[in-house]
PDB file of C-alpha atoms and ligand atoms in Angstrom:
ATOM      1  CA  MET A   1      47.675 -48.782  52.833  1.00  0.00           C
ATOM      2  CA  ASP A   2      46.457 -51.708  54.011  1.00  0.00           C
ATOM      3  CA  PRO A   3      43.747 -52.472  55.420  1.00  0.00           C
ATOM      4  CA  GLY A   4      44.561 -51.618  59.279  1.00  0.00           C
ATOM      5  CA  ALA A   5      46.837 -48.832  58.876  1.00  0.00           C
ATOM      6  CA  ARG A   6      43.501 -47.320  56.384  1.00  0.00           C
ATOM      7  CA  LEU A   7      40.870 -48.324  59.412  1.00  0.00           C
ATOM      8  CA  ALA A   8      42.884 -46.917  62.069  1.00  0.00           C
ATOM      9  CA  ALA A   9      43.142 -43.475  59.842  1.00  0.00           C
ATOM     10  CA  LEU A  10      39.612 -43.652  58.829  1.00  0.00           C
ATOM     11  CA  ALA A  11      38.794 -43.871  62.892  1.00  0.00           C
ATOM     12  CA  LEU A  12      41.891 -40.839  63.519  1.00  0.00           C
ATOM     13  CA  THR A  13      39.400 -38.277  60.727  1.00  0.00           C
ATOM     14  CA  LEU A  14      36.231 -39.599  62.898  1.00  0.00           C
ATOM     15  CA  CYS A  15      36.853 -38.723  66.225  1.00  0.00           C
ATOM     16  CA  LEU A  16      38.672 -35.314  64.316  1.00  0.00           C
ATOM     17  CA  ALA A  17      35.767 -34.228  62.410  1.00  0.00           C
ATOM     18  CA  ALA A  18      33.145 -35.396  65.591  1.00  0.00           C
ATOM     19  CA  PRO A  19      33.830 -32.842  68.140  1.00  0.00           C
ATOM     20  CA  ALA A  20      34.251 -29.677  64.625  1.00  0.00           C
ATOM     21  CA  ALA A  21      30.345 -31.049  63.811  1.00  0.00           C
ATOM     22  CA  LEU A  22      28.987 -30.985  67.201  1.00  0.00           C
ATOM     23  CA  ALA A  23      29.925 -27.912  67.792  1.00  0.00           C
ATOM     24  CA  GLN A  24      28.342 -27.057  64.883  1.00  0.00           C
ATOM     25  CA  GLN A  25      25.304 -27.713  65.882  1.00  0.00           C
ATOM     26  CA  LYS A  26      22.541 -25.767  67.718  1.00  0.00           C
ATOM     27  CA  ALA A  27      23.705 -25.360  71.397  1.00  0.00           C
ATOM     28  CA  ASN A  28      19.859 -24.786  72.380  1.00  0.00           C
ATOM     29  CA  VAL A  29      18.972 -28.503  71.517  1.00  0.00           C
ATOM     30  CA  LEU A  30      22.316 -29.620  72.683  1.00  0.00           C
ATOM     31  CA  PHE A  31      21.569 -28.461  76.178  1.00  0.00           C
ATOM     32  CA  GLY A  32      17.946 -28.846  75.520  1.00  0.00           C
ATOM     33  CA  ARG A  33      18.181 -32.641  75.626  1.00  0.00           C
ATOM     34  CA  MET A  34      20.329 -32.863  78.935  1.00  0.00           C
ATOM     35  CA  ASP A  35      18.600 -33.749  81.799  1.00  0.00           C
ATOM     36  CA  THR A  36      20.832 -33.958  83.710  1.00  0.00           C
ATOM     37  CA  PRO A  37      23.823 -31.232  85.482  1.00  0.00           C
ATOM     38  CA  SER A  38      27.307 -32.480  85.067  1.00  0.00           C
ATOM     39  CA  ARG A  39      28.505 -33.859  88.083  1.00  0.00           C
ATOM     40  CA  GLN A  40      31.657 -31.091  87.959  1.00  0.00           C
ATOM     41  CA  GLY A  41      32.278 -28.360  90.478  1.00  0.00           C
ATOM     42  CA  ALA A  42      29.305 -25.826  90.760  1.00  0.00           C
ATOM     43  CA  GLU A  43      29.950 -23.057  88.379  1.00  0.00           C
ATOM     44  CA  ALA A  44      28.373 -20.516  86.261  1.00  0.00           C
ATOM     45  CA  ILE A  45      30.208 -19.931  82.595  1.00  0.00           C
ATOM     46  CA  GLY A  46      30.514 -17.431  80.608  1.00  0.00           C
ATOM     47  CA  SER A  47      27.230 -14.552  79.957  1.00  0.00           C
ATOM     48  CA  TYR A  48      23.754 -14.882  81.601  1.00  0.00           C
ATOM     49  CA  ALA A  49      22.708 -14.553  77.727  1.00  0.00           C
ATOM     50  CA  LYS A  50      25.379 -16.476  76.115  1.00  0.00           C
ATOM     51  CA  GLY A  51      27.047 -19.649  78.470  1.00  0.00           C
ATOM     52  CA  CYS A  52      26.700 -22.700  80.506  1.00  0.00           C
ATOM     53  CA  ALA A  53      26.537 -23.757  83.836  1.00  0.00           C
ATOM     54  CA  ALA A  54      28.893 -26.798  85.123  1.00  0.00           C
ATOM     55  CA  GLY A  55      27.754 -28.933  88.651  1.00  0.00           C
ATOM     56  CA  LEU A  56      23.681 -26.943  89.175  1.00  0.00           C
ATOM     57  CA  VAL A  57      21.587 -28.366  92.004  1.00  0.00           C
ATOM     58  CA  GLN A  58      18.482 -28.636  91.891  1.00  0.00           C
ATOM     59  CA  LEU A  59      15.805 -26.401  93.251  1.00  0.00           C
ATOM     60  CA  PRO A  60      13.379 -28.809  94.891  1.00  0.00           C
ATOM     61  CA  GLU A  61      10.182 -29.176  93.699  1.00  0.00           C
ATOM     62  CA  THR A  62       7.778 -28.205  97.434  1.00  0.00           C
ATOM     63  CA  GLY A  63      10.143 -26.711 100.556  1.00  0.00           C
ATOM     64  CA  PRO A  64       9.095 -24.952 103.390  1.00  0.00           C
ATOM     65  CA  THR A  65       8.340 -22.499 101.895  1.00  0.00           C
ATOM     66  CA  TRP A  66       7.964 -22.356  97.671  1.00  0.00           C
ATOM     67  CA  GLN A  67       6.709 -24.730  95.207  1.00  0.00           C
ATOM     68  CA  ALA A  68       8.754 -24.246  91.805  1.00  0.00           C
ATOM     69  CA  MET A  69       6.177 -24.162  89.326  1.00  0.00           C
ATOM     70  CA  ARG A  70       5.499 -25.498  85.237  1.00  0.00           C
ATOM     71  CA  LEU A  71       8.081 -28.615  86.311  1.00  0.00           C
ATOM     72  CA  SER A  72       8.251 -30.349  83.258  1.00  0.00           C
ATOM     73  CA  ARG A  73      10.088 -27.734  81.399  1.00  0.00           C
ATOM     74  CA  ASN A  74      12.485 -29.189  83.910  1.00  0.00           C
ATOM     75  CA  ARG A  75      14.094 -24.796  84.726  1.00  0.00           C
ATOM     76  CA  ASN A  76      14.273 -25.848  88.201  1.00  0.00           C
ATOM     77  CA  TRP A  77      18.233 -26.283  87.993  1.00  0.00           C
ATOM     78  CA  GLY A  78      20.641 -23.169  89.580  1.00  0.00           C
ATOM     79  CA  HIS A  79      23.402 -22.456  90.986  1.00  0.00           C
ATOM     80  CA  PRO A  80      23.436 -23.376  95.019  1.00  0.00           C
ATOM     81  CA  GLU A  81      24.299 -20.638  95.599  1.00  0.00           C
ATOM     82  CA  ALA A  82      20.701 -19.120  93.731  1.00  0.00           C
ATOM     83  CA  ILE A  83      19.338 -22.365  95.837  1.00  0.00           C
ATOM     84  CA  GLY A  84      20.181 -20.649  99.115  1.00  0.00           C
ATOM     85  CA  PHE A  85      19.080 -17.305  97.668  1.00  0.00           C
ATOM     86  CA  ILE A  86      16.021 -18.789  96.397  1.00  0.00           C
ATOM     87  CA  VAL A  87      15.417 -20.539 100.388  1.00  0.00           C
ATOM     88  CA  ASP A  88      16.012 -16.850 101.955  1.00  0.00           C
ATOM     89  CA  LEU A  89      13.316 -15.206  99.918  1.00  0.00           C
ATOM     90  CA  SER A  90      11.484 -16.962 100.395  1.00  0.00           C
ATOM     91  CA  GLU A  91      10.940 -18.274 104.157  1.00  0.00           C
ATOM     92  CA  PHE A  92      10.613 -13.527 104.054  1.00  0.00           C
ATOM     93  CA  ALA A  93       7.370 -13.616 102.260  1.00  0.00           C
ATOM     94  CA  THR A  94       6.338 -14.915 104.710  1.00  0.00           C
ATOM     95  CA  ARG A  95       7.258 -12.036 107.325  1.00  0.00           C
ATOM     96  CA  VAL A  96       5.146  -9.877 105.041  1.00  0.00           C
ATOM     97  CA  GLY A  97       2.238 -12.481 104.935  1.00  0.00           C
ATOM     98  CA  TRP A  98       2.390 -14.600 102.095  1.00  0.00           C
ATOM     99  CA  LYS A  99       3.049 -18.650 101.970  1.00  0.00           C
ATOM    100  CA  GLY A 100       6.078 -18.535 100.072  1.00  0.00           C
ATOM    101  CA  LEU A 101       6.708 -18.307  96.669  1.00  0.00           C
ATOM    102  CA  TYR A 102       6.199 -19.586  93.888  1.00  0.00           C
ATOM    103  CA  VAL A 103       9.240 -20.241  92.124  1.00  0.00           C
ATOM    104  CA  GLY A 104       9.285 -20.298  87.998  1.00  0.00           C
ATOM    105  CA  ASP A 105      12.067 -20.422  85.606  1.00  0.00           C
ATOM    106  CA  ILE A 106      15.827 -20.837  86.954  1.00  0.00           C
ATOM    107  CA  SER A 107      18.446 -22.593  84.273  1.00  0.00           C
ATOM    108  CA  GLN A 108      18.092 -25.744  82.304  1.00  0.00           C
ATOM    109  CA  PRO A 109      19.927 -29.174  84.503  1.00  0.00           C
ATOM    110  CA  ARG A 110      23.435 -28.169  82.820  1.00  0.00           C
ATOM    111  CA  GLY A 111      21.996 -23.995  81.735  1.00  0.00           C
ATOM    112  CA  GLY A 112      22.402 -23.575  78.664  1.00  0.00           C
ATOM    113  CA  PRO A 113      20.322 -21.261  75.641  1.00  0.00           C
ATOM    114  CA  MET A 114      16.910 -22.827  75.396  1.00  0.00           C
ATOM    115  CA  THR A 115      14.439 -23.824  72.688  1.00  0.00           C
ATOM    116  CA  SER A 116      11.408 -21.300  73.756  1.00  0.00           C
ATOM    117  CA  GLY A 117      11.079 -19.004  75.637  1.00  0.00           C
ATOM    118  CA  HIS A 118      14.086 -16.480  77.576  1.00  0.00           C
ATOM    119  CA  GLN A 119      17.227 -15.210  76.104  1.00  0.00           C
ATOM    120  CA  SER A 120      18.785 -15.308  79.029  1.00  0.00           C
ATOM    121  CA  HIS A 121      18.851 -17.674  81.973  1.00  0.00           C
ATOM    122  CA  GLN A 122      22.218 -19.038  80.997  1.00  0.00           C
ATOM    123  CA  ILE A 123      24.384 -19.350  83.647  1.00  0.00           C
ATOM    124  CA  GLY A 124      22.072 -20.459  86.445  1.00  0.00           C
ATOM    125  CA  LEU A 125      22.067 -17.511  88.376  1.00  0.00           C
ATOM    126  CA  ASP A 126      18.721 -15.673  87.320  1.00  0.00           C
ATOM    127  CA  ILE A 127      15.759 -16.672  88.682  1.00  0.00           C
ATOM    128  CA  ASP A 128      11.418 -15.809  87.572  1.00  0.00           C
ATOM    129  CA  ILE A 129       9.562 -15.358  91.043  1.00  0.00           C
ATOM    130  CA  TRP A 130       5.975 -15.123  90.157  1.00  0.00           C
ATOM    131  CA  MET A 131       3.885 -11.280  91.390  1.00  0.00           C
ATOM    132  CA  LYS A 132       0.920 -14.046  92.638  1.00  0.00           C
ATOM    133  CA  PRO A 133       1.497 -15.111  95.529  1.00  0.00           C
ATOM    134  CA  ALA A 134       2.241 -17.659  97.283  1.00  0.00           C
ATOM    135  CA  THR A 135      -1.860 -18.439  99.424  1.00  0.00           C
ATOM    136  CA  ARG A 136      -0.512 -22.458  99.399  1.00  0.00           C
ATOM    137  CA  LEU A 137       1.998 -24.430  99.357  1.00  0.00           C
ATOM    138  CA  ASN A 138       0.455 -28.534  97.850  1.00  0.00           C
ATOM    139  CA  LEU A 139      -0.576 -27.568  94.386  1.00  0.00           C
ATOM    140  CA  SER A 140       0.084 -30.426  92.443  1.00  0.00           C
ATOM    141  CA  ARG A 141       2.660 -31.782  89.177  1.00  0.00           C
ATOM    142  CA  ALA A 142      -1.089 -30.629  87.075  1.00  0.00           C
ATOM    143  CA  GLN A 143      -1.903 -27.542  88.784  1.00  0.00           C
ATOM    144  CA  ARG A 144       1.576 -26.535  88.543  1.00  0.00           C
ATOM    145  CA  GLU A 145       0.870 -26.672  85.407  1.00  0.00           C
ATOM    146  CA  SER A 146      -2.709 -24.657  84.655  1.00  0.00           C
ATOM    147  CA  LEU A 147      -2.222 -22.351  87.070  1.00  0.00           C
ATOM    148  CA  SER A 148      -1.346 -18.551  86.456  1.00  0.00           C
ATOM    149  CA  SER A 149       0.164 -16.028  87.750  1.00  0.00           C
ATOM    150  CA  ILE A 150      -1.784 -12.409  88.151  1.00  0.00           C
ATOM    151  CA  SER A 151      -0.607  -9.275  86.796  1.00  0.00           C
ATOM    152  CA  VAL A 152       0.471  -6.099  88.595  1.00  0.00           C
ATOM    153  CA  ARG A 153       0.116  -3.411  85.400  1.00  0.00           C
ATOM    154  CA  SER A 154      -3.239  -1.256  84.691  1.00  0.00           C
ATOM    155  CA  ALA A 155      -4.425  -2.317  81.570  1.00  0.00           C
ATOM    156  CA  ASP A 156      -2.839   1.070  79.537  1.00  0.00           C
ATOM    157  CA  GLN A 157       0.328  -0.294  80.961  1.00  0.00           C
ATOM    158  CA  ARG A 158       0.736   3.659  82.876  1.00  0.00           C
ATOM    159  CA  SER A 159       0.846   2.017  86.751  1.00  0.00           C
ATOM    160  CA  VAL A 160       0.921  -1.074  89.062  1.00  0.00           C
ATOM    161  CA  ASN A 161      -2.673  -2.365  89.144  1.00  0.00           C
ATOM    162  CA  GLY A 162      -4.423  -3.392  92.797  1.00  0.00           C
ATOM    163  CA  ASN A 163      -2.819  -6.569  92.340  1.00  0.00           C
ATOM    164  CA  TRP A 164      -0.034  -4.868  93.418  1.00  0.00           C
ATOM    165  CA  THR A 165       0.399  -4.932  97.276  1.00  0.00           C
ATOM    166  CA  ARG A 166       2.964  -3.927  99.979  1.00  0.00           C
ATOM    167  CA  ALA A 167       4.573  -7.085 100.808  1.00  0.00           C
ATOM    168  CA  HIS A 168       5.005  -7.058  96.364  1.00  0.00           C
ATOM    169  CA  HIS A 169       7.478  -3.761  98.143  1.00  0.00           C
ATOM    170  CA  GLU A 170       9.293  -5.536 100.885  1.00  0.00           C
ATOM    171  CA  ILE A 171       9.802  -8.781  98.589  1.00  0.00           C
ATOM    172  CA  LEU A 172      11.194  -6.727  95.740  1.00  0.00           C
ATOM    173  CA  LYS A 173      13.250  -4.404  98.341  1.00  0.00           C
ATOM    174  CA  ARG A 174      14.102  -7.432 100.075  1.00  0.00           C
ATOM    175  CA  ALA A 175      15.871  -9.217  97.009  1.00  0.00           C
ATOM    176  CA  ALA A 176      17.912  -6.033  95.919  1.00  0.00           C
ATOM    177  CA  ARG A 177      19.302  -5.098  99.630  1.00  0.00           C
ATOM    178  CA  ASP A 178      20.608  -9.223  99.116  1.00  0.00           C
ATOM    179  CA  SER A 179      23.791  -9.174  98.160  1.00  0.00           C
ATOM    180  CA  ARG A 180      24.448 -12.244  96.016  1.00  0.00           C
ATOM    181  CA  VAL A 181      22.016  -9.789  94.406  1.00  0.00           C
ATOM    182  CA  ASP A 182      22.935  -8.184  90.361  1.00  0.00           C
ATOM    183  CA  ARG A 183      19.922  -6.019  89.616  1.00  0.00           C
ATOM    184  CA  VAL A 184      16.142  -7.365  90.536  1.00  0.00           C
ATOM    185  CA  PHE A 185      14.106  -6.877  86.595  1.00  0.00           C
ATOM    186  CA  VAL A 186      10.714  -5.971  86.483  1.00  0.00           C
ATOM    187  CA  THR A 187       7.425  -3.624  84.731  1.00  0.00           C
ATOM    188  CA  PRO A 188       7.994  -0.030  84.699  1.00  0.00           C
ATOM    189  CA  PRO A 189       4.707   0.701  86.925  1.00  0.00           C
ATOM    190  CA  VAL A 190       6.429  -1.169  89.339  1.00  0.00           C
ATOM    191  CA  LYS A 191       9.678   0.486  89.024  1.00  0.00           C
ATOM    192  CA  ILE A 192       8.291   4.135  89.614  1.00  0.00           C
ATOM    193  CA  GLU A 193       5.103   2.911  92.019  1.00  0.00           C
ATOM    194  CA  MET A 194       8.415   2.181  94.178  1.00  0.00           C
ATOM    195  CA  CYS A 195      10.351   5.227  93.635  1.00  0.00           C
ATOM    196  CA  LYS A 196       6.452   7.015  94.930  1.00  0.00           C
ATOM    197  CA  THR A 197       6.746   5.128  98.229  1.00  0.00           C
ATOM    198  CA  ALA A 198      10.183   3.906  99.769  1.00  0.00           C
ATOM    199  CA  SER A 199      10.780   5.944 102.309  1.00  0.00           C
ATOM    200  CA  ARG A 200      13.599   8.354 102.569  1.00  0.00           C
ATOM    201  CA  GLY A 201      17.102   7.763 103.619  1.00  0.00           C
ATOM    202  CA  ASP A 202      18.891   5.175 102.562  1.00  0.00           C
ATOM    203  CA  ARG A 203      17.570   4.040  98.593  1.00  0.00           C
ATOM    204  CA  ASP A 204      20.891   2.709  97.286  1.00  0.00           C
ATOM    205  CA  TRP A 205      18.986  -0.610  97.412  1.00  0.00           C
ATOM    206  CA  MET A 206      16.686   0.820  94.366  1.00  0.00           C
ATOM    207  CA  GLN A 207      19.539   1.478  91.831  1.00  0.00           C
ATOM    208  CA  LYS A 208      19.110  -2.710  91.766  1.00  0.00           C
ATOM    209  CA  ILE A 209      15.897  -2.433  90.637  1.00  0.00           C
ATOM    210  CA  ARG A 210      15.396  -2.153  86.696  1.00  0.00           C
ATOM    211  CA  PRO A 211      12.607  -1.094  84.433  1.00  0.00           C
ATOM    212  CA  ILE A 212      12.003  -3.640  81.421  1.00  0.00           C
ATOM    213  CA  TYR A 213       9.281  -4.544  79.182  1.00  0.00           C
ATOM    214  CA  GLY A 214       7.298  -7.336  79.444  1.00  0.00           C
ATOM    215  CA  HIS A 215       7.834  -8.817  83.973  1.00  0.00           C
ATOM    216  CA  HIS A 216       4.420  -7.596  85.393  1.00  0.00           C
ATOM    217  CA  TYR A 217       3.510 -11.350  86.363  1.00  0.00           C
ATOM    218  CA  HIS A 218       6.972 -12.273  87.376  1.00  0.00           C
ATOM    219  CA  PHE A 219      10.228 -10.378  88.454  1.00  0.00           C
ATOM    220  CA  HIS A 220      13.696 -11.182  87.246  1.00  0.00           C
ATOM    221  CA  VAL A 221      16.163 -11.610  89.811  1.00  0.00           C
ATOM    222  CA  ARG A 222      19.690 -12.260  88.284  1.00  0.00           C
ATOM    223  CA  LEU A 223      22.227 -12.769  90.588  1.00  0.00           C
ATOM    224  CA  LYS A 224      26.007 -11.706  90.724  1.00  0.00           C
ATOM    225  CA  CYS A 225      29.359 -13.812  89.265  1.00  0.00           C
ATOM    226  CA  PRO A 226      29.658 -16.919  91.967  1.00  0.00           C
ATOM    227  CA  ARG A 227      32.821 -15.834  93.967  1.00  0.00           C
ATOM    228  CA  GLY A 228      35.467 -18.244  92.833  1.00  0.00           C
ATOM    229  CA  ASN A 229      33.424 -18.704  89.194  1.00  0.00           C
ATOM    230  CA  ARG A 230      36.429 -16.468  87.079  1.00  0.00           C
ATOM    231  CA  ALA A 231      34.724 -17.726  84.156  1.00  0.00           C
ATOM    232  CA  CYS A 232      31.855 -16.486  84.802  1.00  0.00           C
ATOM    233  CA  GLU A 233      30.514 -12.368  83.640  1.00  0.00           C
ATOM    234  CA  THR A 234      30.101  -9.980  85.428  1.00  0.00           C
ATOM    235  CA  GLN A 235      27.212  -7.638  83.496  1.00  0.00           C
ATOM    236  CA  ARG A 236      27.567  -4.547  82.042  1.00  0.00           C
ATOM    237  CA  PRO A 237      27.271  -1.670  82.610  1.00  0.00           C
ATOM    238  CA  THR A 238      26.438  -2.153  85.708  1.00  0.00           C
ATOM    239  CA  VAL A 239      23.842  -0.615  87.498  1.00  0.00           C
ATOM    240  CA  ALA A 240      25.902   1.820  89.063  1.00  0.00           C
ATOM    241  CA  GLU A 241      26.970   2.885  85.586  1.00  0.00           C
ATOM    242  CA  LEU A 242      23.114   2.649  84.654  1.00  0.00           C
ATOM    243  CA  SER A 243      21.905   4.326  87.034  1.00  0.00           C
ATOM    244  CA  LYS A 244      24.886   6.710  86.875  1.00  0.00           C
ATOM    245  CA  GLY A 245      25.671   6.017  91.087  1.00  0.00           C
ATOM    246  CA  GLY A 246      21.362   7.182  91.339  1.00  0.00           C
ATOM    247  CA  ASP A 247      18.069   5.353  93.022  1.00  0.00           C
ATOM    248  CA  GLY A 248      17.179   5.499  88.639  1.00  0.00           C
ATOM    249  CA  CYS A 249      13.437   7.424  89.563  1.00  0.00           C
ATOM    250  CA  ASP A 250      14.497   9.466  86.503  1.00  0.00           C
ATOM    251  CA  GLU A 251      13.282  10.725  83.431  1.00  0.00           C
ATOM    252  CA  THR A 252      15.253   7.416  82.147  1.00  0.00           C
ATOM    253  CA  LEU A 253      11.775   5.855  83.700  1.00  0.00           C
ATOM    254  CA  MET A 254       9.545   8.206  82.403  1.00  0.00           C
ATOM    255  CA  TRP A 255      10.937   7.404  79.322  1.00  0.00           C
ATOM    256  CA  TRP A 256       8.805   3.559  80.130  1.00  0.00           C
ATOM    257  CA  VAL A 257       5.886   5.544  80.288  1.00  0.00           C
ATOM    258  CA  THR A 258       5.553   7.786  77.599  1.00  0.00           C
ATOM    259  CA  ASP A 259       7.683   7.971  74.307  1.00  0.00           C
ATOM    260  CA  TYR A 260       7.891   4.002  74.538  1.00  0.00           C
ATOM    261  CA  LEU A 261       4.736   3.397  74.479  1.00  0.00           C
ATOM    262  CA  ASP A 262       4.053   6.383  72.000  1.00  0.00           C
ATOM    263  CA  PRO A 263       6.902   6.173  69.726  1.00  0.00           C
ATOM    264  CA  PRO A 264       7.405  10.010  68.430  1.00  0.00           C
ATOM    265  CA  LYS A 265       6.594  10.364  64.544  1.00  0.00           C
ATOM    266  CA  VAL A 266       9.599   9.832  63.333  1.00  0.00           C
ATOM    267  CA  GLN A 267      10.822  11.463  59.353  1.00  0.00           C
ATOM    268  CA  LYS A 268      11.665   9.167  57.191  1.00  0.00           C
ATOM    269  CA  PRO A 269      11.645   4.971  57.900  1.00  0.00           C
ATOM    270  CA  ALA A 270      13.727   3.816  59.908  1.00  0.00           C
ATOM    271  CA  GLU A 271      16.029   1.634  57.954  1.00  0.00           C
ATOM    272  CA  PRO A 272      14.656  -1.568  58.803  1.00  0.00           C
ATOM    273  CA  ALA A 273      17.729  -3.145  61.646  1.00  0.00           C
ATOM    274  CA  PRO A 274      19.513  -6.259  60.991  1.00  0.00           C
ATOM    275  CA  LYS A 275      18.646  -9.610  63.171  1.00  0.00           C
ATOM    276  CA  ARG A 276      20.712  -9.554  65.724  1.00  0.00           C
ATOM    277  CA  ARG A 277      21.517 -13.434  66.160  1.00  0.00           C
ATOM    278  CA  GLY A 278      20.342 -14.645  69.867  1.00  0.00           C
ATOM    279  CA  ALA A 279      19.771 -18.073  71.807  1.00  0.00           C
ATOM    280  CA  ARG A 280      18.506 -19.781  69.281  1.00  0.00           C
ATOM    281  CA  ASP A 281      21.127 -18.705  67.273  1.00  0.00           C
ATOM    282  CA  TYR A 282      24.062 -19.956  68.528  1.00  0.00           C
ATOM    283  CA  THR A 283      25.331 -22.545  68.107  1.00  0.00           C
ATOM    284  CA  LEU A 284      28.134 -24.701  70.020  1.00  0.00           C
ATOM    285  CA  ALA A 285      31.466 -23.411  69.156  1.00  0.00           C
ATOM    286  CA  ASP A 286      30.094 -19.850  69.534  1.00  0.00           C
ATOM    287  CA  LEU A 287      29.626 -20.725  73.755  1.00  0.00           C
ATOM    288  CA  PRO A 288      32.422 -20.639  76.002  1.00  0.00           C
ATOM    289  CA  ARG A 289      34.850 -23.025  75.311  1.00  0.00           C
ATOM    290  CA  GLN A 290      34.107 -24.907  78.544  1.00  0.00           C
ATOM    291  CA  CYS A 291      30.663 -25.297  78.021  1.00  0.00           C
ATOM    292  CA  GLN A 292      31.819 -29.163  75.386  1.00  0.00           C
ATOM    293  CA  GLN A 293      32.731 -29.389  78.664  1.00  0.00           C
ATOM    294  CA  VAL A 294      29.842 -29.424  80.389  1.00  0.00           C
ATOM    295  CA  LEU A 295      28.240 -30.613  77.611  1.00  0.00           C
ATOM    296  CA  ALA A 296      30.603 -33.900  77.984  1.00  0.00           C
ATOM    297  CA  ALA A 297      31.157 -34.884  81.089  1.00  0.00           C
ATOM    298  CA  ARG A 298      28.900 -37.300  83.323  1.00  0.00           C
TER     299      ARG A 298
HETATM  300 ZN1  LIG B   1      13.490 -14.371  83.141  1.00  0.00          ZN
END
């Protein structure tokens, strides 16, 4: 082979090898490095806990009825539908006496797994909102790093505490009734309290309020796959399947404040569960193929 042909062959080998090597790299490192969104049409790709997002937009750091918190994380990026939802819900918050909302993490500029924190929040459709009512909207960047949210859960984890208010109830209800919303995750005592205090009659929205561990300093809104986002995976089981068409105010909810907190004694030692792979284990190859284009796009 003459030197020119050898060089061409080498270049071809490198070209083919480079993408394969890239695909084996940790997705959270690759996506964690991206500090701008891809210049593509907005699209949620994959699932909430294994995917990425194209064409995300930034939630403005401060708006008329919100402030984005922890700006240093650069996770105030969402699908346009998520940003629209935040604008609407924060406006509603002013009608129940808050100045607006303090908004926590949404997604990284191109979504994807993160190097710290969340398993989900990967496709621009998960939004954390602080339980701490916004009392002012002129917090500095530094204050937004140091200020803490408040917990609405009692120390014994079985009920809400004095920080819980009717305004929280109304804001969560509003979120659950929004047709863009798939489900809202809250600490179980919040759902138990809402089950007790929600008016009878129309309670269909209540099934979207889902109990989960944590989530007493913030609630977590998960939007449905936006129309036309064909690579976006709808979550299964659906909320209707989980609550069997009811409002979810049942024994499965009470489990969280009984057996979950005081597990019944097991007779024989359980086999250690095999470690499940999580968001921080995924390589780029584990994500939908389209995520490679999202990463490579300008
Ligand atoms: Zn969250």
